[in-house]
Amino acid sequence: MKCTAVTEWLPHYIEGLLSPEAERELTRHIEGCPGCARWLEEARAMEQIWKEMDGDDELRLSFGGPDLVPPVMAEIERLEDARRSNNTQDSPSRRRFALRTSWIHYGLAACLTFVLLEFGVFEQLGYGLTEINGHMSSSVTKLFGAQRTH
């Protein structure tokens, strides 16, 4: 078994959702691979932190930093009020300029995306999404419980 497969299946391994055969294979690999063993320790530590934060809103706020929602929402409201009070009508030339500017932004975004793809910046994106999906699905399962079909 390769290390990439181990890291992909690690969330399911921690939660005991793997078949006995797959669990034995992962255990055998982890016992022989110091990198994957460290990865497992870190994942278990993160799982513990996640479980501690699930029930404690005060801990979640202190761990994640200050609650920025109220000041950000107040600033958005202030900007909206200022925009409404100005209530300037767009002229045709202003609309053309905005349209041209938006196309330039789209072009630059496409070029930047191409350059980032060429340099391999998104190479690990698939793995990260798979890992996040594993964590989210296990959290949802814990929150709502396993669905039973009758």
Coordinates of C-alpha atoms in Angstrom, one line a residue, residues 106-119 122:
Y106 CA -11.8 37.6 -16.5
G107 CA -8.9 37.4 -19.0
L108 CA -6.4 38.0 -16.3
A109 CA -8.0 35.4 -14.0
A110 CA -7.9 32.8 -16.8
C111 CA -4.2 33.6 -17.5
L112 CA -3.3 33.3 -13.9
T113 CA -5.2 30.0 -13.5
F114 CA -3.3 28.7 -16.6
V115 CA 0.1 29.7 -15.1
L116 CA -0.7 28.2 -11.7
L117 CA -1.8 25.0 -13.4
E118 CA 1.4 24.9 -15.4
F119 CA 3.5 25.3 -12.2
F122 CA -3.2 22.7 -7.8

